[in-house]
Coordinates of C-alpha atoms in Angstrom, one line a residue:
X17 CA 43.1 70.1 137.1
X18 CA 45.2 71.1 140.3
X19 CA 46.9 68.5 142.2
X20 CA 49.3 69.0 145.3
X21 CA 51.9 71.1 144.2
X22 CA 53.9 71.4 147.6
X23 CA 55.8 68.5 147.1
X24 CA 58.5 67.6 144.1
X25 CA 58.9 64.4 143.0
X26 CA 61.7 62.4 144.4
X27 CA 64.2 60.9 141.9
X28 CA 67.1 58.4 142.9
X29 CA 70.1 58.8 140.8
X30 CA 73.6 58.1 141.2
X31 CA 76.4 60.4 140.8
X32 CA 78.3 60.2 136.9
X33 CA 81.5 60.5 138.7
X34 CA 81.7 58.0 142.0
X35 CA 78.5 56.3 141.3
X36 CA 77.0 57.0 144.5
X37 CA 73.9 57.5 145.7
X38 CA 72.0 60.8 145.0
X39 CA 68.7 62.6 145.3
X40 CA 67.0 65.3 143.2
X41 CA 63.4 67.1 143.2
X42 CA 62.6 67.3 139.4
X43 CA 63.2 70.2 139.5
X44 CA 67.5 70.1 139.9
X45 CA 68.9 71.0 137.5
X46 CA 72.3 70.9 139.7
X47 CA 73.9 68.2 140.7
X48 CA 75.8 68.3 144.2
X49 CA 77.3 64.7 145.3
X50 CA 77.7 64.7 149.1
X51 CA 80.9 62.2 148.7
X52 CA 82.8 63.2 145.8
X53 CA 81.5 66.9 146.1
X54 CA 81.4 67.1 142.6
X55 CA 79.1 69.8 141.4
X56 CA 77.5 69.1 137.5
X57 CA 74.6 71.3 135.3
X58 CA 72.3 69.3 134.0
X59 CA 69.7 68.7 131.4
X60 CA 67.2 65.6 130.6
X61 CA 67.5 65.8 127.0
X62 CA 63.8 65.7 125.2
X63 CA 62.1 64.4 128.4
X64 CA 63.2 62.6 131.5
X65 CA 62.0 59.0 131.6
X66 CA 61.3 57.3 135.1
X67 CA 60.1 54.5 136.3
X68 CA 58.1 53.2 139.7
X69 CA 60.2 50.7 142.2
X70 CA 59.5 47.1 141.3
X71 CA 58.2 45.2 144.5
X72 CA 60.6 42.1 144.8
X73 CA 57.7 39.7 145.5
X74 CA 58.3 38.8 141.6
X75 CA 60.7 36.6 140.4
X76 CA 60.5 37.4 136.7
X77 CA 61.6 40.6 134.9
X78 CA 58.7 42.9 134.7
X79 CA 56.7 44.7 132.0
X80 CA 56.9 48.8 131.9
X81 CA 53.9 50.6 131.0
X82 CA 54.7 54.3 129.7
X83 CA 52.4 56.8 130.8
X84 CA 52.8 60.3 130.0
X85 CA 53.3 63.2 132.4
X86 CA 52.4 67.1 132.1
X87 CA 52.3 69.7 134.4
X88 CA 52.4 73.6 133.6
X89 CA 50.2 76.4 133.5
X90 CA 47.4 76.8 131.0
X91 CA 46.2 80.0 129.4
X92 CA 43.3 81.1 126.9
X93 CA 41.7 83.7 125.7
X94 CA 37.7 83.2 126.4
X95 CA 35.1 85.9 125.8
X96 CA 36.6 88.7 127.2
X97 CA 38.9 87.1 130.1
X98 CA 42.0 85.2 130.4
X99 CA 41.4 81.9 132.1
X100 CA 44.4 80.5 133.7
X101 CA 44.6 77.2 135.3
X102 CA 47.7 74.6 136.5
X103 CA 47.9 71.7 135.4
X104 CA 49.3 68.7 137.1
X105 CA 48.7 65.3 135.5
X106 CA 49.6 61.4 134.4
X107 CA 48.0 59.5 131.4
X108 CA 48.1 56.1 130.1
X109 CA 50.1 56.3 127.0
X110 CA 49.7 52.6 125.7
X111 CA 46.1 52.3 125.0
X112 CA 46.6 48.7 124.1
X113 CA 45.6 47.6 127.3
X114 CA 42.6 47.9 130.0
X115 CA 44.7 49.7 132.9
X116 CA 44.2 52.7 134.9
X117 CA 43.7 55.8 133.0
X118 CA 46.4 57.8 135.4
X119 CA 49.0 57.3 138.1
X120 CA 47.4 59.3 140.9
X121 CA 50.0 60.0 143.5
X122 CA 52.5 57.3 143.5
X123 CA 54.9 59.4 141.9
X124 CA 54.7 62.0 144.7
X125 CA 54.7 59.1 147.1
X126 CA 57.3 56.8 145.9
X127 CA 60.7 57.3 144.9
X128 CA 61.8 57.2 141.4
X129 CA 64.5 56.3 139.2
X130 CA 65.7 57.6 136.2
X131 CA 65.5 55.1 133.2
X132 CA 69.2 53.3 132.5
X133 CA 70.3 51.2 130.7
X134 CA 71.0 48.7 133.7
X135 CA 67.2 48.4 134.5
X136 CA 65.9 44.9 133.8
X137 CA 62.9 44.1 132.0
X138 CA 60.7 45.4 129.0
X139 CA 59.8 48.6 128.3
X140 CA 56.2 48.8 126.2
X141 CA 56.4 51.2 123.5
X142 CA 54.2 54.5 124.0
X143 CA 51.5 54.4 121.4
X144 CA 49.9 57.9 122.5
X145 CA 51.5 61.2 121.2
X146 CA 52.4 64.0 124.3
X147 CA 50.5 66.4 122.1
X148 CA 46.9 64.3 121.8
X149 CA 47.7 63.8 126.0
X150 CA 48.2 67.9 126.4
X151 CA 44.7 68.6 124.4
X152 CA 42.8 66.0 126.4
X153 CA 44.7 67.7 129.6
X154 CA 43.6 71.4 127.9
X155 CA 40.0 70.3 127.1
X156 CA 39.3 68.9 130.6
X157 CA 40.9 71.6 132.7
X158 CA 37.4 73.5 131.1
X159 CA 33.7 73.2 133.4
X160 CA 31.0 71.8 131.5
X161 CA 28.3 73.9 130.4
X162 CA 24.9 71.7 129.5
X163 CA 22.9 75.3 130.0
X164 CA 24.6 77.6 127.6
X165 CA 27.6 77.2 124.8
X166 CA 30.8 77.3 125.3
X167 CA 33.1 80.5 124.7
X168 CA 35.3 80.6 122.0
X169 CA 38.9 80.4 122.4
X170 CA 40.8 83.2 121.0
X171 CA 44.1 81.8 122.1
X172 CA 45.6 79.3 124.0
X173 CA 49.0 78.7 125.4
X174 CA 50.9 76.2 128.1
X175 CA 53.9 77.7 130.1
X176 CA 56.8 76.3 132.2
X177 CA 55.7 73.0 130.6
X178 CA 57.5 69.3 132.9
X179 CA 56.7 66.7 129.9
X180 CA 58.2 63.4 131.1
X181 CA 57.3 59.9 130.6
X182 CA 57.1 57.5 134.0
X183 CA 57.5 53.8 133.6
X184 CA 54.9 51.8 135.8
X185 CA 56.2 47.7 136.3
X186 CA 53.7 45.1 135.8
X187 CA 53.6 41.3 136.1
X188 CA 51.9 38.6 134.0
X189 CA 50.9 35.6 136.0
X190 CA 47.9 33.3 133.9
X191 CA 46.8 35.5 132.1
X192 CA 46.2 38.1 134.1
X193 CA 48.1 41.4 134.7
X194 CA 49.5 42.6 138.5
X195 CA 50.3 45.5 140.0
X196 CA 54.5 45.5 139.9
X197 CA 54.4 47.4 143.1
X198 CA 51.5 46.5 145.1
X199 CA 51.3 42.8 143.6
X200 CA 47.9 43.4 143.3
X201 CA 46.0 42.3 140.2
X202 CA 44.7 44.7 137.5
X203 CA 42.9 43.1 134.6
X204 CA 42.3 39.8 132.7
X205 CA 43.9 39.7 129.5
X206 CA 42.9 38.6 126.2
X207 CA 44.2 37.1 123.5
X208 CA 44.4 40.4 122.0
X209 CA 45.9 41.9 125.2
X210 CA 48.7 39.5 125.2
X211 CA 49.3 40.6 122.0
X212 CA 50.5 43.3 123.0
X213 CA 52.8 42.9 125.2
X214 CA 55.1 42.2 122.1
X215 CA 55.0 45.7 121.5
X216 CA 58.3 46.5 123.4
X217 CA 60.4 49.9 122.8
X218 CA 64.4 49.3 123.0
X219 CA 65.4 53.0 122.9
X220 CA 63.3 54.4 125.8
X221 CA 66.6 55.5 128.2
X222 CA 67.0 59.0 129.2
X223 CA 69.0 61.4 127.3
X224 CA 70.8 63.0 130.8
X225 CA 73.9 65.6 130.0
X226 CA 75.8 66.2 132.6
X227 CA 78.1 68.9 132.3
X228 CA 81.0 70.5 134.8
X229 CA 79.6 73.8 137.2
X230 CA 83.0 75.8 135.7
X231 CA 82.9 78.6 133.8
X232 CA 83.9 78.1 130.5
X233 CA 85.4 81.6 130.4
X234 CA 87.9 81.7 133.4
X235 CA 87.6 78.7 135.1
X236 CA 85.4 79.6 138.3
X237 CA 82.8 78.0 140.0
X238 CA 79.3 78.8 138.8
X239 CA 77.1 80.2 141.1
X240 CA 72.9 79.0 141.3
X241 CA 70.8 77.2 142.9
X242 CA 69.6 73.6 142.9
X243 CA 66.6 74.4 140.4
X244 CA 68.3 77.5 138.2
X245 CA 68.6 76.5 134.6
X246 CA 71.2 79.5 134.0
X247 CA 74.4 79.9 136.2
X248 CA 76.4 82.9 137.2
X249 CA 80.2 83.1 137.2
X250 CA 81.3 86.0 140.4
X251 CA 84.7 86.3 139.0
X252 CA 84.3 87.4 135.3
X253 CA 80.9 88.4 135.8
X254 CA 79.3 85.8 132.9
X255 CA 76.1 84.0 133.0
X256 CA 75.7 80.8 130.9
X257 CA 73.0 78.3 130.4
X258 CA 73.2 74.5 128.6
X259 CA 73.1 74.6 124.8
X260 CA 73.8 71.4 123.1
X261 CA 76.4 69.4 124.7
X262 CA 78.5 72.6 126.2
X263 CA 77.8 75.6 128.3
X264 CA 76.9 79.0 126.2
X265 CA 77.1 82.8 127.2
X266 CA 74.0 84.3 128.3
X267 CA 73.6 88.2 127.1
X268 CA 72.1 89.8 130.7
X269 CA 72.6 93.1 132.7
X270 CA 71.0 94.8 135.8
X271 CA 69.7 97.7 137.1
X272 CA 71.4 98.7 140.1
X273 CA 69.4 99.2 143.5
X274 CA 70.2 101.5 146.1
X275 CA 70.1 101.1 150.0
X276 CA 70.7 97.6 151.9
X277 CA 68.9 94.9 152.3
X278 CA 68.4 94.7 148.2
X279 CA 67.5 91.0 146.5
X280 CA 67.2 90.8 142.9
X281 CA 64.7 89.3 140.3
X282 CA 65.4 87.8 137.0
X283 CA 63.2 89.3 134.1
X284 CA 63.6 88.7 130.1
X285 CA 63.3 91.9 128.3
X286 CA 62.3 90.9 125.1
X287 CA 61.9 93.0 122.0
X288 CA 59.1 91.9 119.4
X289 CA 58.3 92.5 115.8
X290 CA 54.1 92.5 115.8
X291 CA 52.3 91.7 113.0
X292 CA 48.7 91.8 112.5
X293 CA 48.2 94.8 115.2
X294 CA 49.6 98.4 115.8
X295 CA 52.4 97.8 118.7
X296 CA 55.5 99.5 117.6
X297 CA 56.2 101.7 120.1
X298 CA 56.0 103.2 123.4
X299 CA 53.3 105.1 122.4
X300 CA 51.3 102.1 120.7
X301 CA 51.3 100.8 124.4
X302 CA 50.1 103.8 126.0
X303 CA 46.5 103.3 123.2
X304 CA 46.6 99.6 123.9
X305 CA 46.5 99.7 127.9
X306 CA 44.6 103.1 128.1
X307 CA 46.6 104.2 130.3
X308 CA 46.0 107.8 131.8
X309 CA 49.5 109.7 130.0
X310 CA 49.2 112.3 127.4
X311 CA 51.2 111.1 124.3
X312 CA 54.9 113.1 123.4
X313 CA 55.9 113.1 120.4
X314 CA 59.3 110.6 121.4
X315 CA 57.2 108.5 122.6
X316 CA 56.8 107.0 118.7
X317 CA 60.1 106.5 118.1
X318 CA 60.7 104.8 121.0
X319 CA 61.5 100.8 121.1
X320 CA 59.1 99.2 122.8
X321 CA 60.2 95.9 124.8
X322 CA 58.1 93.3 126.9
X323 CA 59.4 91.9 130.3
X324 CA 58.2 88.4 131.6
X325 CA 59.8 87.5 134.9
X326 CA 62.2 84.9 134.3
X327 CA 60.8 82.6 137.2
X328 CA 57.8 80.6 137.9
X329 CA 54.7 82.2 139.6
X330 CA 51.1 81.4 139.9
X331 CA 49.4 82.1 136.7
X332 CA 47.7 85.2 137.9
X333 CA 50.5 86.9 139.1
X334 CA 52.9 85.9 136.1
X335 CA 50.4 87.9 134.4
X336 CA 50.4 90.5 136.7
X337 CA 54.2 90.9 137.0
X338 CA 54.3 91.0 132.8
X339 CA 51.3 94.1 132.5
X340 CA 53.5 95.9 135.1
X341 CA 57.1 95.8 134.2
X342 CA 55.9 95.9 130.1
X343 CA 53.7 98.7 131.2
X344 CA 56.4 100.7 133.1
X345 CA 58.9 100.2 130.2
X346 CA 61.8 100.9 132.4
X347 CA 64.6 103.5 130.8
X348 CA 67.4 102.9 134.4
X349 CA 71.1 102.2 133.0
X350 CA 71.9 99.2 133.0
X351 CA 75.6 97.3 134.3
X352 CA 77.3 94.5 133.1
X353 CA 78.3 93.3 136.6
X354 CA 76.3 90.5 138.2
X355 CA 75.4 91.6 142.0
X356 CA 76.8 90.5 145.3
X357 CA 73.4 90.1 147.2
X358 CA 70.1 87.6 147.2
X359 CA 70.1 86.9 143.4
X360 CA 66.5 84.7 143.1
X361 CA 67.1 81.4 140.4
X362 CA 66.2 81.7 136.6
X363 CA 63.9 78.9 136.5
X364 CA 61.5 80.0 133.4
X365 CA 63.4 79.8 130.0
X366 CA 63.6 82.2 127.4
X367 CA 61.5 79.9 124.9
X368 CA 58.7 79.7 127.6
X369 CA 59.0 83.4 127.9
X370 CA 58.5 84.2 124.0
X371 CA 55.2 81.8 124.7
X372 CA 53.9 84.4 127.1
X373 CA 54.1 87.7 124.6
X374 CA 50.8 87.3 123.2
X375 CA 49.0 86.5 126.7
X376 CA 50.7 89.6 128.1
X377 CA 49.5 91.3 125.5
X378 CA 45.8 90.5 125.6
X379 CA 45.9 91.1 129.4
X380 CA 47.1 94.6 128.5
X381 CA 44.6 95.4 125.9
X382 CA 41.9 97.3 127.7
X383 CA 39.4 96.7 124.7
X384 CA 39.5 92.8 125.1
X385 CA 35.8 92.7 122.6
X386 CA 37.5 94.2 119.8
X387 CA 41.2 92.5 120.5
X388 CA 40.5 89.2 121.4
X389 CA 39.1 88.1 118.4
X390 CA 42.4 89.5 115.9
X391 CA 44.6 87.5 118.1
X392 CA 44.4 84.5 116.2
X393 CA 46.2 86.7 113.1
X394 CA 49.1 88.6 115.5
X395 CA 52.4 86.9 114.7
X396 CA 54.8 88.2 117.6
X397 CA 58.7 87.2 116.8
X398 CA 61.4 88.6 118.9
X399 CA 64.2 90.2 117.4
X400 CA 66.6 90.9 120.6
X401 CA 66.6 89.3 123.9
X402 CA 68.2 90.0 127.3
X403 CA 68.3 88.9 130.7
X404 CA 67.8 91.6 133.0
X405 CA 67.9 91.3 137.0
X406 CA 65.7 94.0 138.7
X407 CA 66.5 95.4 142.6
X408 CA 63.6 94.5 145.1
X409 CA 63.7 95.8 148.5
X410 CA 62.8 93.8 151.6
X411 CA 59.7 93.9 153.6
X412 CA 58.8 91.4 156.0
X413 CA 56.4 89.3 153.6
X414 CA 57.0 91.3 150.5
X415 CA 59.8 92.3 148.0
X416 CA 59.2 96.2 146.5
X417 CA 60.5 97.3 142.9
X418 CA 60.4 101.0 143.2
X419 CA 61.2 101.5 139.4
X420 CA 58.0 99.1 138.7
X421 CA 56.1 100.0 141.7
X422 CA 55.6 96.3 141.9
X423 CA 55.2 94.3 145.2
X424 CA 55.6 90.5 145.0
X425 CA 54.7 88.6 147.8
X426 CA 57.8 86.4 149.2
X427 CA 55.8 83.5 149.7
X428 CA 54.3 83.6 145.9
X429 CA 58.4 83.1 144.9
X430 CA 58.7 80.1 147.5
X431 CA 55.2 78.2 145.7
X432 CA 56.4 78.9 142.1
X433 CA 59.7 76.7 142.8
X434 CA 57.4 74.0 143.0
X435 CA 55.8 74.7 139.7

């Protein structure tokens, strides 16, 4: 279930400071006001909540129907593969009443607003839970099968998750419900369906922090782009990301490239505690993946770490990123100093990256008949975390990692902004 991913959502805001006008992709999580040129970090709390524009056709205060909002990419382990799929979807979360099951593309079309207090009208209480919307999303992204059955699902997981809920207006005109944008009509209601409009939610506003682009450590601007959900201080070399109502350190380092023309990637390097299968070492991995190395006897006593990127990709080359760094287990010192060139945005957290372990893992497994099936009793918890940034050279359509020997197309970093 893939829908046009080339295009953000538009959301109208205003600035916390002068109150003028702004607008942000969903996926800001910076703040720059073109009049006060105040610069905030910011979160959505839980979920951001938006609604549609109202058409001003209607005199009376409108009705707000919540429907629910997921987009991310979708993993599970099937027979012996990894399926991957993105999904990109709306669904009715107020089954109360007889209206369309999904948004479609208004809210790629339409400008939206975030959900304030100062918004007029009544806001219907969501009677469908995100998760019941995220199975039905899982179970449909699937092709039916009427010839042979189904295969069974080792393990499943969603990564880089957007939950948010959007507001649609409607209007009720003799008995019968209209379209608050196109003033169209929708459905004849009921007795019962009038009902529910009684059903109305008071604490549906969104929970925005906004929080100052300074370091909290000297004082300097933060550096990062519009979408990066962890910011970098140039003076005192500090990275921090937003941890309650505040700004907290972020543990990284980087592996110095050499030459000019060097851009670097984000990557979590995450060490794990496996349970429920062998993986405690380097040389564990070696078994696992197959790979064509003749053991030494180090190699058991050394820690073994995964590395996710730290960005968004397409599915299939998140994975492939993950086998290669994990694989390669790079051993290059490390420096505490954040680099002067093309740094690329953390926009995949550290939670989503934990999600990924276990699907790195299967994809590593060369024996996926006899793994696939124990994955259901492997319990991987990390124990130490770190944000590393790796050295890529340049090529005309392609960035290099000599320590990884891992090429990543340039435009593959440009579509995964938009996941």
């Amino acid at each position: 279930m893939e829908n046009s991913l080339n295009k953000n959502w538009s959301i109208r805001c205003q600035c916390p400071q002068c109150s003028a006008p702004v607008t942000l992709n969903e996926t800001d999580r910076i703040l720059s006001c073109p009049f006060c040129r105040v610069r905030l970090f910011f979160s959505p709390g839980d979920y951001a909540r938006y609604c549609l524009p109202i058409n001003e056709k209607f005199s009376d205060e409108p009705y707000f129907v919540p429907y629910w909002r997921f987009k991310g990419m979708f993993f599970s382990c099937e027979g012996n593969e990894i399926k991957k799929v993105i999904i990109d979807t709306t669904a009715l979360a107020f089954k109360k009443l007889p209206l369309a099951a999904s948004l479609g593309l208004r809210p790629q079309a339409m400008e939206l607003k975030f959900v304030t207090p100062d918004i007029k009208g009544k806001f219907l209480a969501c009677d469908v839970l995100s998760d019941s919307i995220m199975q039905r999303t899982e179970d449909r992204s699937r092709p039916l099968n009427t010839v042979y059955a189904q295969p069974t699902v080792f393990h499943k997981a969603c990564i880089g998750e957007i939950l948010s809920m959007i507001y649609m207006p409607v209007f009720i005109e003799k008995s019968t419900v209209f379209d608050g944008i196109l003033a169209q009509p929708l459905a004849a209601l009921s007795l019962n369906d009038m009902k529910a409009f009684s059903a109305c939610d008071e604490a549906i506003y969104s929970e925005m922090q906004f929080i100052s682009a300074l370091c909290p450590n000297c004082g300097w601007s933060l550096e990062g782009e519009r979408d990066s959900i962890i910011l970098g201080c140039g003076n005192c070399s500090s990275v921090w990301h937003i941890s309650g109502s505040g700004l907290k350190r972020t543990d990284f380092a980087v592996i110095p490239g050499k030459g000019e023309g060097i851009s670097y990637l984000p990557f979590w390097r995450i060490k794990a505690q496996v349970k429920g299968l062998e993986l405690n070492s380097y040389a564990d991995l070696i078994r696992l993946a197959n790979l064509p190395k003749v053991i030494q006897k180090e190699w058991y006593d050394a820690d073994l770490f995964f590395w996710v990127p730290a960005f968004k990709v397409h599915p299939d080359l998140l994975l492939r990123i993950g086998r290669f760094v994990t694989i390669a287990q790079l051993q290059e010192d490390l420096t505490g100093y954040l680099p002067k060139e093309s740094v690329h945005p953390v926009t995949l957290p550290l939670t989503e990256a934990e999600e990924c372990l276990k699907i790195i893992l299967a994809d590593i497994a060369i024996a996926k008949k006899k793994i696939f099936p124990s994955l259901k009793d492997v319990e991987i918890k990390s124990t130490e975390t770190l944000l590393v940034y790796l050295p890529f050279t340049n090529d005309r359509d392609d960035l290099f990692c000599p320590q990884a020997r891992l090429i990543i197309p340039k435009n593959a970093l440009k579509y995964g902004r938009n996941l």
